[in-house]
């Protein structure tokens, strides 16, 4: 199996997203963790005076999983400090790590809600308590700090917490699974960094126990938490989207470690069905608000899309795992679609406004809402998405390239330094690109062993025309992986040119909700029209695509540096002959007005 | 203002629906009230041993409003016994009335949940407690028994319960409204039957107090329970559909009694917007599952339509009130559309299977569900809809015709005897029709005063060609009210002929979810195609409307006696040249397969 290459993103689109994440989003997140009481809850669990506090949503519900927001934030900081020092971030993280360590009980148990807001009895409500789930995020943070910084303060806490769970729920112990999967993939990582296979065994046991009805039907039925069928038997995804995707991440990790091909195939089968029947053009997943679940096949309403930011992030995590496990470029296509659209739409360009839900349409006239623009929020009472975005963006280097003995694969174009080990020795590549705005990806071999190895560049599935120029070859390449195997020399150059026309996309005829519409794409980006760009006096609902004229790419510096927009030819009452479309990820940065991805013909 | 005429339905479509309701649904309902523990809860409140019991849904939630199911059932029985004696029904009702009376506290307070499942303190949770709401249904039952049978056992209980509320919440008392409106219209009726204007004053006070934020935001925001804006100010419907419609019923009743034109206009304005922007072709209302609410304007997905049966019933109640208050035939059109489609779809043809939710599309492939066909249920843990259907069908005579000093209006064709008082004296009409299958409505004047009066027959808004033959005139009439004013003689005949072609209906282009589709209607009936009628090996999703051929009406005795179906011309892979469509109200009576109202062109 391939492993992530060591990548340093130097410039370009994702470098800018990472810069905003580091300089704006992560510091903002620390402030919100204080403001919401989430850090105070750990203080109370550690013995300080005070009461467990939850940022009240309209229901006044108390959420038992707020610790996980701290862990996700810490994970992001771990990645960031690994990239470069930052005394302010380090000091904030030290504070948070100290709180986490202080809150942990001597027996290893750690959950501020149970310790500070209930009577302290662990694991009494596995269905809704999110106790394993929180420990899972603690482990992920600990692994990041261990790997990136060699700092094991969190790892010591995480090991004690995992041991406490293993003691009660390990082999021969109590049969129980968490209502929210997530710990499985973390336990596999814990085995990878500690070498202790007990955690892998516990992860496998969690997978095996799920689907036996241990959680009961809950409010939404057993499928909500994937407890309706065993993980190896369920043919399709079901229930709460994030739960399913996190579960399948853990299933791939366990399958890889145990070389369990049947388990891997079960996940692949579900993934294929998910991508074919229940995924939005933006890579968003989950079409129902009521239970945050996948809907029926082809039930993909643009207006009521749930498409939670966390689900898009989880699909990146799962697609990446399947890519590493199989080497199939199609998984990277899916990761790219989700990242550039359904993930990045979840955070504003300035880094401090978030969307939990990512619809593909917002109407001009809306149901009554409280005064305010109904747009992005600085935080959420259930704040799973913002710190999840932080950790994904902070760790994006891990997704860019992978390597195994035979060579190096570039999955996502980025201006970056890439280092990897192949059979013959170390490889270093220098990649330069203006992607996703431009289609040229130039790779220079900076360091290479003498023995031949294979350089593989993904040609995205959306690309209908690409050429590859490499020493000794020059010509068209098809979508998939363009591979060059040779004895490389330092200074060798490979240039991939991806044609980037504006594409007019017809929906699958089985998606009833967007029949008679088209969407605009360019490269990996899905576009949308926004009220901010509609001709004065025109509502977006009046716009009709004019099939007689072609859309065209245009610079949109008003939206952001380097941004390429599209002019969409329209014919509508009072409309100008065309209207500007912007990348979907950039919507709702100029006020929260009407928007649509799918435009009626 | 007009008042309901005294109508006796003798034969035909609604007579059959009423027969099934009386002979099957209402007895079935009594069995379910016993089986679910709803009657036992009243026994426990009255002092019997036992615990409050709720038919558990998957969440194990305990519903505090189950008493209302008993009251709605009793209201239905009141109407039925008024029509004709039935010793079995009467005995069951006596039992229920006895329980209700026994459960009432000496101070008049009555709510089995508060008395048997909490500590007994009244009105501590006005937002979710449904205490006024339950008393509202108690009053409605009491009024039916008083009016139809002169039996005041329930009325005495209801008056005491209303007095208890008035004492605490009347003028000068505590400011509070119920999270679920409904008591307002009941209180107006209580004033009408008792002459005591305190109840009307209390109803008006409830309306005035709403929209001040007394309920707090709850789980879904203040608009959920219409507490976001004062009743007189809200320009559009908002929030939970049944709550909004019940509230507006009470607002019309109060407006009529107090001659408050501004209040009436506020309701009319909301209704116009509701019908124009948020109503399904079936008359269903409420497009969101999450909070059972109206969606944005034109957010009308057929697959995820919520369209609760109770909302369609409530729209009949509200449309009827607006019709009486204004005389405008358009309100009767809306009532008819809801009744024949979105209401009747809520109960199976055999009377014992119910739908709470009434979508306009069900796909062949669906999200994972527990084994079972996912079709109609014999009862629901939250059983508001079944007994609501019972009382509407039992009282349908009240909706058929109205009268004032100037004459008689026939709103809904039915084979019936109609009695009314006009200025000159009593009128009796004999109406004969095969509606909705046939378009002829024949009215014979059986009794008439000597002075002239006006006979008005509604020509439905869907009708594009109608003729009226009356003494001294014969010719085409337009949609609206066809009126004949004359000095009538016994034996005079008026015949309205409504042309009943199959209509192919294009959706409003602003309804994104059904773009590129058409629907089939005939008379007041909306049609749908069902898997049971699809050619073998064809999925409904593959069917495409063939615009080159016309649909045609065909008898469908297999669906029910007298039923007229439609053959829909289709062109689809492996499809026959046409497929049968059945009235929407009759769907899911031959198994619970795929269905769709809107067919892609």
JSON list of C-alpha atoms in Angstrom, two decimals, chain A residues 217-395:
[
{"chain": "A", "resi": 217, "resn": "UNK", "atom": "CA", "xyz": [-33.62, 2.22, 17.26]},
{"chain": "A", "resi": 218, "resn": "UNK", "atom": "CA", "xyz": [-33.09, 5.66, 18.81]},
{"chain": "A", "resi": 219, "resn": "UNK", "atom": "CA", "xyz": [-35.10, 8.48, 17.41]},
{"chain": "A", "resi": 220, "resn": "UNK", "atom": "CA", "xyz": [-34.50, 7.74, 13.74]},
{"chain": "A", "resi": 221, "resn": "UNK", "atom": "CA", "xyz": [-34.17, 3.96, 13.50]},
{"chain": "A", "resi": 222, "resn": "UNK", "atom": "CA", "xyz": [-31.10, 1.73, 13.69]},
{"chain": "A", "resi": 223, "resn": "UNK", "atom": "CA", "xyz": [-29.86, 2.71, 10.22]},
{"chain": "A", "resi": 224, "resn": "UNK", "atom": "CA", "xyz": [-29.28, 6.25, 11.53]},
{"chain": "A", "resi": 225, "resn": "UNK", "atom": "CA", "xyz": [-26.13, 4.98, 13.28]},
{"chain": "A", "resi": 226, "resn": "UNK", "atom": "CA", "xyz": [-25.43, 2.13, 10.87]},
{"chain": "A", "resi": 227, "resn": "UNK", "atom": "CA", "xyz": [-26.56, -0.42, 13.43]},
{"chain": "A", "resi": 228, "resn": "UNK", "atom": "CA", "xyz": [-29.14, -1.98, 11.11]},
{"chain": "A", "resi": 229, "resn": "UNK", "atom": "CA", "xyz": [-26.82, -4.36, 9.26]},
{"chain": "A", "resi": 230, "resn": "UNK", "atom": "CA", "xyz": [-23.29, -5.62, 9.89]},
{"chain": "A", "resi": 231, "resn": "UNK", "atom": "CA", "xyz": [-20.55, -3.46, 8.36]},
{"chain": "A", "resi": 232, "resn": "UNK", "atom": "CA", "xyz": [-19.57, -6.29, 6.02]},
{"chain": "A", "resi": 233, "resn": "UNK", "atom": "CA", "xyz": [-23.12, -6.88, 4.81]},
{"chain": "A", "resi": 234, "resn": "UNK", "atom": "CA", "xyz": [-24.66, -3.45, 4.22]},
{"chain": "A", "resi": 235, "resn": "UNK", "atom": "CA", "xyz": [-24.79, -2.98, 0.45]},
{"chain": "A", "resi": 236, "resn": "UNK", "atom": "CA", "xyz": [-25.51, 0.74, 0.55]},
{"chain": "A", "resi": 237, "resn": "UNK", "atom": "CA", "xyz": [-24.77, 3.67, 2.76]},
{"chain": "A", "resi": 238, "resn": "UNK", "atom": "CA", "xyz": [-27.58, 4.47, 5.16]},
{"chain": "A", "resi": 239, "resn": "UNK", "atom": "CA", "xyz": [-28.57, 6.89, 7.86]},
{"chain": "A", "resi": 240, "resn": "UNK", "atom": "CA", "xyz": [-26.59, 9.86, 9.16]},
{"chain": "A", "resi": 241, "resn": "UNK", "atom": "CA", "xyz": [-24.04, 10.74, 6.48]},
{"chain": "A", "resi": 242, "resn": "UNK", "atom": "CA", "xyz": [-21.10, 11.71, 8.69]},
{"chain": "A", "resi": 243, "resn": "UNK", "atom": "CA", "xyz": [-21.57, 8.64, 10.88]},
{"chain": "A", "resi": 244, "resn": "UNK", "atom": "CA", "xyz": [-21.55, 6.34, 7.84]},
{"chain": "A", "resi": 245, "resn": "UNK", "atom": "CA", "xyz": [-18.49, 7.96, 6.28]},
{"chain": "A", "resi": 246, "resn": "UNK", "atom": "CA", "xyz": [-16.47, 7.97, 9.51]},
{"chain": "A", "resi": 247, "resn": "UNK", "atom": "CA", "xyz": [-17.41, 4.34, 10.05]},
{"chain": "A", "resi": 248, "resn": "UNK", "atom": "CA", "xyz": [-16.22, 3.40, 6.59]},
{"chain": "A", "resi": 249, "resn": "UNK", "atom": "CA", "xyz": [-12.95, 5.28, 7.12]},
{"chain": "A", "resi": 250, "resn": "UNK", "atom": "CA", "xyz": [-12.33, 3.04, 10.11]},
{"chain": "A", "resi": 251, "resn": "UNK", "atom": "CA", "xyz": [-13.38, 0.00, 8.13]},
{"chain": "A", "resi": 252, "resn": "UNK", "atom": "CA", "xyz": [-10.81, 0.75, 5.40]},
{"chain": "A", "resi": 253, "resn": "UNK", "atom": "CA", "xyz": [-8.09, 1.32, 8.00]},
{"chain": "A", "resi": 254, "resn": "UNK", "atom": "CA", "xyz": [-8.85, -1.96, 9.75]},
{"chain": "A", "resi": 255, "resn": "UNK", "atom": "CA", "xyz": [-9.13, -3.78, 6.41]},
{"chain": "A", "resi": 256, "resn": "UNK", "atom": "CA", "xyz": [-5.74, -2.48, 5.33]},
{"chain": "A", "resi": 257, "resn": "UNK", "atom": "CA", "xyz": [-4.03, -3.39, 8.60]},
{"chain": "A", "resi": 258, "resn": "UNK", "atom": "CA", "xyz": [-5.61, -6.84, 8.77]},
{"chain": "A", "resi": 259, "resn": "UNK", "atom": "CA", "xyz": [-5.43, -7.40, 5.00]},
{"chain": "A", "resi": 260, "resn": "UNK", "atom": "CA", "xyz": [-9.15, -8.07, 5.12]},
{"chain": "A", "resi": 261, "resn": "UNK", "atom": "CA", "xyz": [-10.13, -7.89, 1.47]},
{"chain": "A", "resi": 262, "resn": "UNK", "atom": "CA", "xyz": [-13.80, -8.69, 2.11]},
{"chain": "A", "resi": 263, "resn": "UNK", "atom": "CA", "xyz": [-14.15, -5.75, 4.47]},
{"chain": "A", "resi": 264, "resn": "UNK", "atom": "CA", "xyz": [-12.46, -3.44, 1.98]},
{"chain": "A", "resi": 265, "resn": "UNK", "atom": "CA", "xyz": [-14.76, -4.66, -0.78]},
{"chain": "A", "resi": 266, "resn": "UNK", "atom": "CA", "xyz": [-17.83, -3.95, 1.36]},
{"chain": "A", "resi": 267, "resn": "UNK", "atom": "CA", "xyz": [-16.72, -0.33, 1.74]},
{"chain": "A", "resi": 268, "resn": "UNK", "atom": "CA", "xyz": [-15.89, 0.01, -1.96]},
{"chain": "A", "resi": 269, "resn": "UNK", "atom": "CA", "xyz": [-19.31, -1.35, -2.91]},
{"chain": "A", "resi": 270, "resn": "UNK", "atom": "CA", "xyz": [-21.03, 1.22, -0.69]},
{"chain": "A", "resi": 271, "resn": "UNK", "atom": "CA", "xyz": [-18.82, 4.00, -2.00]},
{"chain": "A", "resi": 272, "resn": "UNK", "atom": "CA", "xyz": [-19.58, 3.17, -5.65]},
{"chain": "A", "resi": 273, "resn": "UNK", "atom": "CA", "xyz": [-23.33, 3.30, -4.95]},
{"chain": "A", "resi": 274, "resn": "UNK", "atom": "CA", "xyz": [-22.94, 6.49, -2.95]},
{"chain": "A", "resi": 275, "resn": "UNK", "atom": "CA", "xyz": [-21.05, 8.29, -5.70]},
{"chain": "A", "resi": 276, "resn": "UNK", "atom": "CA", "xyz": [-23.39, 7.01, -8.41]},
{"chain": "A", "resi": 277, "resn": "UNK", "atom": "CA", "xyz": [-26.71, 7.70, -6.72]},
{"chain": "A", "resi": 278, "resn": "UNK", "atom": "CA", "xyz": [-26.44, 10.03, -3.70]},
{"chain": "A", "resi": 279, "resn": "UNK", "atom": "CA", "xyz": [-23.72, 12.59, -4.29]},
{"chain": "A", "resi": 280, "resn": "UNK", "atom": "CA", "xyz": [-24.27, 16.18, -5.28]},
{"chain": "A", "resi": 281, "resn": "UNK", "atom": "CA", "xyz": [-22.34, 17.80, -8.12]},
{"chain": "A", "resi": 282, "resn": "UNK", "atom": "CA", "xyz": [-20.44, 19.65, -5.39]},
{"chain": "A", "resi": 283, "resn": "UNK", "atom": "CA", "xyz": [-19.39, 16.40, -3.75]},
{"chain": "A", "resi": 284, "resn": "UNK", "atom": "CA", "xyz": [-21.89, 17.11, -1.00]},
{"chain": "A", "resi": 285, "resn": "UNK", "atom": "CA", "xyz": [-23.53, 14.11, 0.62]},
{"chain": "A", "resi": 286, "resn": "UNK", "atom": "CA", "xyz": [-26.68, 13.78, 2.70]},
{"chain": "A", "resi": 287, "resn": "UNK", "atom": "CA", "xyz": [-29.89, 15.21, 1.29]},
{"chain": "A", "resi": 288, "resn": "UNK", "atom": "CA", "xyz": [-32.17, 15.20, 4.31]},
{"chain": "A", "resi": 289, "resn": "UNK", "atom": "CA", "xyz": [-32.32, 17.80, 7.07]},
{"chain": "A", "resi": 290, "resn": "UNK", "atom": "CA", "xyz": [-34.49, 15.80, 9.46]},
{"chain": "A", "resi": 291, "resn": "UNK", "atom": "CA", "xyz": [-31.89, 13.20, 10.41]},
{"chain": "A", "resi": 292, "resn": "UNK", "atom": "CA", "xyz": [-28.88, 14.53, 8.47]},
{"chain": "A", "resi": 293, "resn": "UNK", "atom": "CA", "xyz": [-29.09, 11.40, 6.37]},
{"chain": "A", "resi": 294, "resn": "UNK", "atom": "CA", "xyz": [-28.60, 10.16, 2.85]},
{"chain": "A", "resi": 295, "resn": "UNK", "atom": "CA", "xyz": [-31.91, 10.13, 1.01]},
{"chain": "A", "resi": 296, "resn": "UNK", "atom": "CA", "xyz": [-33.27, 7.73, -1.56]},
{"chain": "A", "resi": 297, "resn": "UNK", "atom": "CA", "xyz": [-31.10, 7.14, -4.62]},
{"chain": "A", "resi": 298, "resn": "UNK", "atom": "CA", "xyz": [-31.26, 10.26, -6.83]},
{"chain": "A", "resi": 299, "resn": "UNK", "atom": "CA", "xyz": [-33.06, 12.25, -4.13]},
{"chain": "A", "resi": 300, "resn": "UNK", "atom": "CA", "xyz": [-30.76, 15.24, -4.49]},
{"chain": "A", "resi": 301, "resn": "UNK", "atom": "CA", "xyz": [-32.76, 18.44, -4.07]},
{"chain": "A", "resi": 302, "resn": "UNK", "atom": "CA", "xyz": [-30.56, 21.50, -4.60]},
{"chain": "A", "resi": 303, "resn": "UNK", "atom": "CA", "xyz": [-32.57, 23.75, -2.27]},
{"chain": "A", "resi": 304, "resn": "UNK", "atom": "CA", "xyz": [-32.92, 21.35, 0.63]},
{"chain": "A", "resi": 305, "resn": "UNK", "atom": "CA", "xyz": [-29.52, 19.74, 0.19]},
{"chain": "A", "resi": 306, "resn": "UNK", "atom": "CA", "xyz": [-28.14, 19.13, 3.63]},
{"chain": "A", "resi": 307, "resn": "UNK", "atom": "CA", "xyz": [-24.62, 18.40, 2.41]},
{"chain": "A", "resi": 308, "resn": "UNK", "atom": "CA", "xyz": [-23.07, 19.03, 5.79]},
{"chain": "A", "resi": 309, "resn": "UNK", "atom": "CA", "xyz": [-19.56, 20.42, 5.63]},
{"chain": "A", "resi": 310, "resn": "UNK", "atom": "CA", "xyz": [-18.41, 17.56, 7.88]},
{"chain": "A", "resi": 311, "resn": "UNK", "atom": "CA", "xyz": [-19.83, 15.01, 5.44]},
{"chain": "A", "resi": 312, "resn": "UNK", "atom": "CA", "xyz": [-17.83, 16.49, 2.57]},
{"chain": "A", "resi": 313, "resn": "UNK", "atom": "CA", "xyz": [-14.74, 16.44, 4.80]},
{"chain": "A", "resi": 314, "resn": "UNK", "atom": "CA", "xyz": [-15.47, 12.84, 5.75]},
{"chain": "A", "resi": 315, "resn": "UNK", "atom": "CA", "xyz": [-15.82, 11.92, 2.07]},
{"chain": "A", "resi": 316, "resn": "UNK", "atom": "CA", "xyz": [-12.35, 13.38, 1.47]},
{"chain": "A", "resi": 317, "resn": "UNK", "atom": "CA", "xyz": [-11.04, 11.24, 4.32]},
{"chain": "A", "resi": 318, "resn": "UNK", "atom": "CA", "xyz": [-12.73, 8.11, 3.00]},
{"chain": "A", "resi": 319, "resn": "UNK", "atom": "CA", "xyz": [-11.87, 8.70, -0.67]},
{"chain": "A", "resi": 320, "resn": "UNK", "atom": "CA", "xyz": [-8.25, 9.25, 0.30]},
{"chain": "A", "resi": 321, "resn": "UNK", "atom": "CA", "xyz": [-8.15, 5.98, 2.24]},
{"chain": "A", "resi": 322, "resn": "UNK", "atom": "CA", "xyz": [-9.66, 4.08, -0.68]},
{"chain": "A", "resi": 323, "resn": "UNK", "atom": "CA", "xyz": [-7.15, 5.74, -3.00]},
{"chain": "A", "resi": 324, "resn": "UNK", "atom": "CA", "xyz": [-4.22, 4.63, -0.85]},
{"chain": "A", "resi": 325, "resn": "UNK", "atom": "CA", "xyz": [-5.66, 1.14, -0.49]},
{"chain": "A", "resi": 326, "resn": "UNK", "atom": "CA", "xyz": [-6.37, 0.61, -4.20]},
{"chain": "A", "resi": 327, "resn": "UNK", "atom": "CA", "xyz": [-4.38, 3.15, -6.19]},
{"chain": "A", "resi": 328, "resn": "UNK", "atom": "CA", "xyz": [-7.43, 3.95, -8.33]},
{"chain": "A", "resi": 329, "resn": "UNK", "atom": "CA", "xyz": [-7.43, 7.54, -9.57]},
{"chain": "A", "resi": 330, "resn": "UNK", "atom": "CA", "xyz": [-11.24, 7.76, -9.50]},
{"chain": "A", "resi": 331, "resn": "UNK", "atom": "CA", "xyz": [-11.08, 8.10, -5.73]},
{"chain": "A", "resi": 332, "resn": "UNK", "atom": "CA", "xyz": [-8.85, 11.15, -6.11]},
{"chain": "A", "resi": 333, "resn": "UNK", "atom": "CA", "xyz": [-11.38, 12.62, -8.55]},
{"chain": "A", "resi": 334, "resn": "UNK", "atom": "CA", "xyz": [-14.03, 12.35, -5.86]},
{"chain": "A", "resi": 335, "resn": "UNK", "atom": "CA", "xyz": [-11.73, 13.83, -3.23]},
{"chain": "A", "resi": 336, "resn": "UNK", "atom": "CA", "xyz": [-10.99, 16.76, -5.53]},
{"chain": "A", "resi": 337, "resn": "UNK", "atom": "CA", "xyz": [-14.66, 17.41, -6.29]},
{"chain": "A", "resi": 338, "resn": "UNK", "atom": "CA", "xyz": [-15.54, 17.43, -2.60]},
{"chain": "A", "resi": 339, "resn": "UNK", "atom": "CA", "xyz": [-12.57, 19.56, -1.54]},
{"chain": "A", "resi": 340, "resn": "UNK", "atom": "CA", "xyz": [-12.89, 22.32, -4.14]},
{"chain": "A", "resi": 341, "resn": "UNK", "atom": "CA", "xyz": [-16.65, 22.59, -3.81]},
{"chain": "A", "resi": 342, "resn": "UNK", "atom": "CA", "xyz": [-18.54, 21.06, -0.89]},
{"chain": "A", "resi": 343, "resn": "UNK", "atom": "CA", "xyz": [-15.71, 21.44, 1.64]},
{"chain": "A", "resi": 344, "resn": "UNK", "atom": "CA", "xyz": [-14.40, 24.90, 0.80]},
{"chain": "A", "resi": 345, "resn": "UNK", "atom": "CA", "xyz": [-17.94, 26.30, 0.59]},
{"chain": "A", "resi": 346, "resn": "UNK", "atom": "CA", "xyz": [-18.08, 25.65, 4.33]},
{"chain": "A", "resi": 347, "resn": "UNK", "atom": "CA", "xyz": [-15.76, 28.52, 5.20]},
{"chain": "A", "resi": 348, "resn": "UNK", "atom": "CA", "xyz": [-15.78, 32.12, 4.04]},
{"chain": "A", "resi": 349, "resn": "UNK", "atom": "CA", "xyz": [-12.89, 33.54, 2.04]},
{"chain": "A", "resi": 350, "resn": "UNK", "atom": "CA", "xyz": [-11.86, 35.58, 5.08]},
{"chain": "A", "resi": 351, "resn": "UNK", "atom": "CA", "xyz": [-11.82, 32.43, 7.18]},
{"chain": "A", "resi": 352, "resn": "UNK", "atom": "CA", "xyz": [-14.20, 33.36, 9.98]},
{"chain": "A", "resi": 353, "resn": "UNK", "atom": "CA", "xyz": [-17.70, 32.59, 8.63]},
{"chain": "A", "resi": 354, "resn": "UNK", "atom": "CA", "xyz": [-18.97, 29.04, 8.33]},
{"chain": "A", "resi": 355, "resn": "UNK", "atom": "CA", "xyz": [-21.70, 27.02, 6.72]},
{"chain": "A", "resi": 356, "resn": "UNK", "atom": "CA", "xyz": [-22.86, 23.84, 8.39]},
{"chain": "A", "resi": 357, "resn": "UNK", "atom": "CA", "xyz": [-25.25, 23.11, 5.51]},
{"chain": "A", "resi": 358, "resn": "UNK", "atom": "CA", "xyz": [-24.27, 23.61, 1.88]},
{"chain": "A", "resi": 359, "resn": "UNK", "atom": "CA", "xyz": [-27.29, 23.85, -0.42]},
{"chain": "A", "resi": 360, "resn": "UNK", "atom": "CA", "xyz": [-26.98, 24.20, -4.20]},
{"chain": "A", "resi": 361, "resn": "UNK", "atom": "CA", "xyz": [-29.82, 26.69, -4.40]},
{"chain": "A", "resi": 362, "resn": "UNK", "atom": "CA", "xyz": [-31.12, 29.53, -2.29]},
{"chain": "A", "resi": 363, "resn": "UNK", "atom": "CA", "xyz": [-34.23, 31.34, -3.46]},
{"chain": "A", "resi": 364, "resn": "UNK", "atom": "CA", "xyz": [-34.83, 35.08, -3.58]},
{"chain": "A", "resi": 365, "resn": "UNK", "atom": "CA", "xyz": [-38.01, 34.76, -1.57]},
{"chain": "A", "resi": 366, "resn": "UNK", "atom": "CA", "xyz": [-37.70, 32.65, 1.51]},
{"chain": "A", "resi": 367, "resn": "UNK", "atom": "CA", "xyz": [-39.71, 31.36, 4.38]},
{"chain": "A", "resi": 368, "resn": "UNK", "atom": "CA", "xyz": [-39.85, 33.77, 7.29]},
{"chain": "A", "resi": 369, "resn": "UNK", "atom": "CA", "xyz": [-36.56, 33.97, 9.14]},
{"chain": "A", "resi": 370, "resn": "UNK", "atom": "CA", "xyz": [-35.44, 36.06, 12.07]},
{"chain": "A", "resi": 371, "resn": "UNK", "atom": "CA", "xyz": [-33.96, 39.41, 11.03]},
{"chain": "A", "resi": 372, "resn": "UNK", "atom": "CA", "xyz": [-30.41, 39.03, 9.74]},
{"chain": "A", "resi": 373, "resn": "UNK", "atom": "CA", "xyz": [-29.12, 37.83, 6.42]},
{"chain": "A", "resi": 374, "resn": "UNK", "atom": "CA", "xyz": [-29.27, 34.12, 7.20]},
{"chain": "A", "resi": 375, "resn": "UNK", "atom": "CA", "xyz": [-25.75, 33.71, 5.89]},
{"chain": "A", "resi": 376, "resn": "UNK", "atom": "CA", "xyz": [-22.55, 32.39, 7.35]},
{"chain": "A", "resi": 377, "resn": "UNK", "atom": "CA", "xyz": [-22.14, 32.07, 11.11]},
{"chain": "A", "resi": 378, "resn": "UNK", "atom": "CA", "xyz": [-19.00, 32.74, 13.18]},
{"chain": "A", "resi": 379, "resn": "UNK", "atom": "CA", "xyz": [-19.61, 29.49, 15.10]},
{"chain": "A", "resi": 380, "resn": "UNK", "atom": "CA", "xyz": [-22.36, 26.94, 15.74]},
{"chain": "A", "resi": 381, "resn": "UNK", "atom": "CA", "xyz": [-23.85, 25.57, 18.95]},
{"chain": "A", "resi": 382, "resn": "UNK", "atom": "CA", "xyz": [-23.01, 22.18, 17.46]},
{"chain": "A", "resi": 383, "resn": "UNK", "atom": "CA", "xyz": [-19.60, 23.27, 16.21]},
{"chain": "A", "resi": 384, "resn": "UNK", "atom": "CA", "xyz": [-18.37, 20.10, 14.56]},
{"chain": "A", "resi": 385, "resn": "UNK", "atom": "CA", "xyz": [-17.76, 21.67, 11.14]},
{"chain": "A", "resi": 386, "resn": "UNK", "atom": "CA", "xyz": [-15.48, 24.66, 11.79]},
{"chain": "A", "resi": 387, "resn": "UNK", "atom": "CA", "xyz": [-12.64, 22.79, 13.55]},
{"chain": "A", "resi": 388, "resn": "UNK", "atom": "CA", "xyz": [-13.07, 19.91, 11.13]},
{"chain": "A", "resi": 389, "resn": "UNK", "atom": "CA", "xyz": [-12.37, 22.36, 8.31]},
{"chain": "A", "resi": 390, "resn": "UNK", "atom": "CA", "xyz": [-9.35, 23.63, 10.23]},
{"chain": "A", "resi": 391, "resn": "UNK", "atom": "CA", "xyz": [-7.77, 20.21, 10.60]},
{"chain": "A", "resi": 392, "resn": "UNK", "atom": "CA", "xyz": [-8.45, 19.22, 7.01]},
{"chain": "A", "resi": 393, "resn": "UNK", "atom": "CA", "xyz": [-6.94, 22.38, 5.58]},
{"chain": "A", "resi": 394, "resn": "UNK", "atom": "CA", "xyz": [-3.99, 22.17, 7.97]},
{"chain": "A", "resi": 395, "resn": "UNK", "atom": "CA", "xyz": [-3.26, 18.63, 6.92]}
]
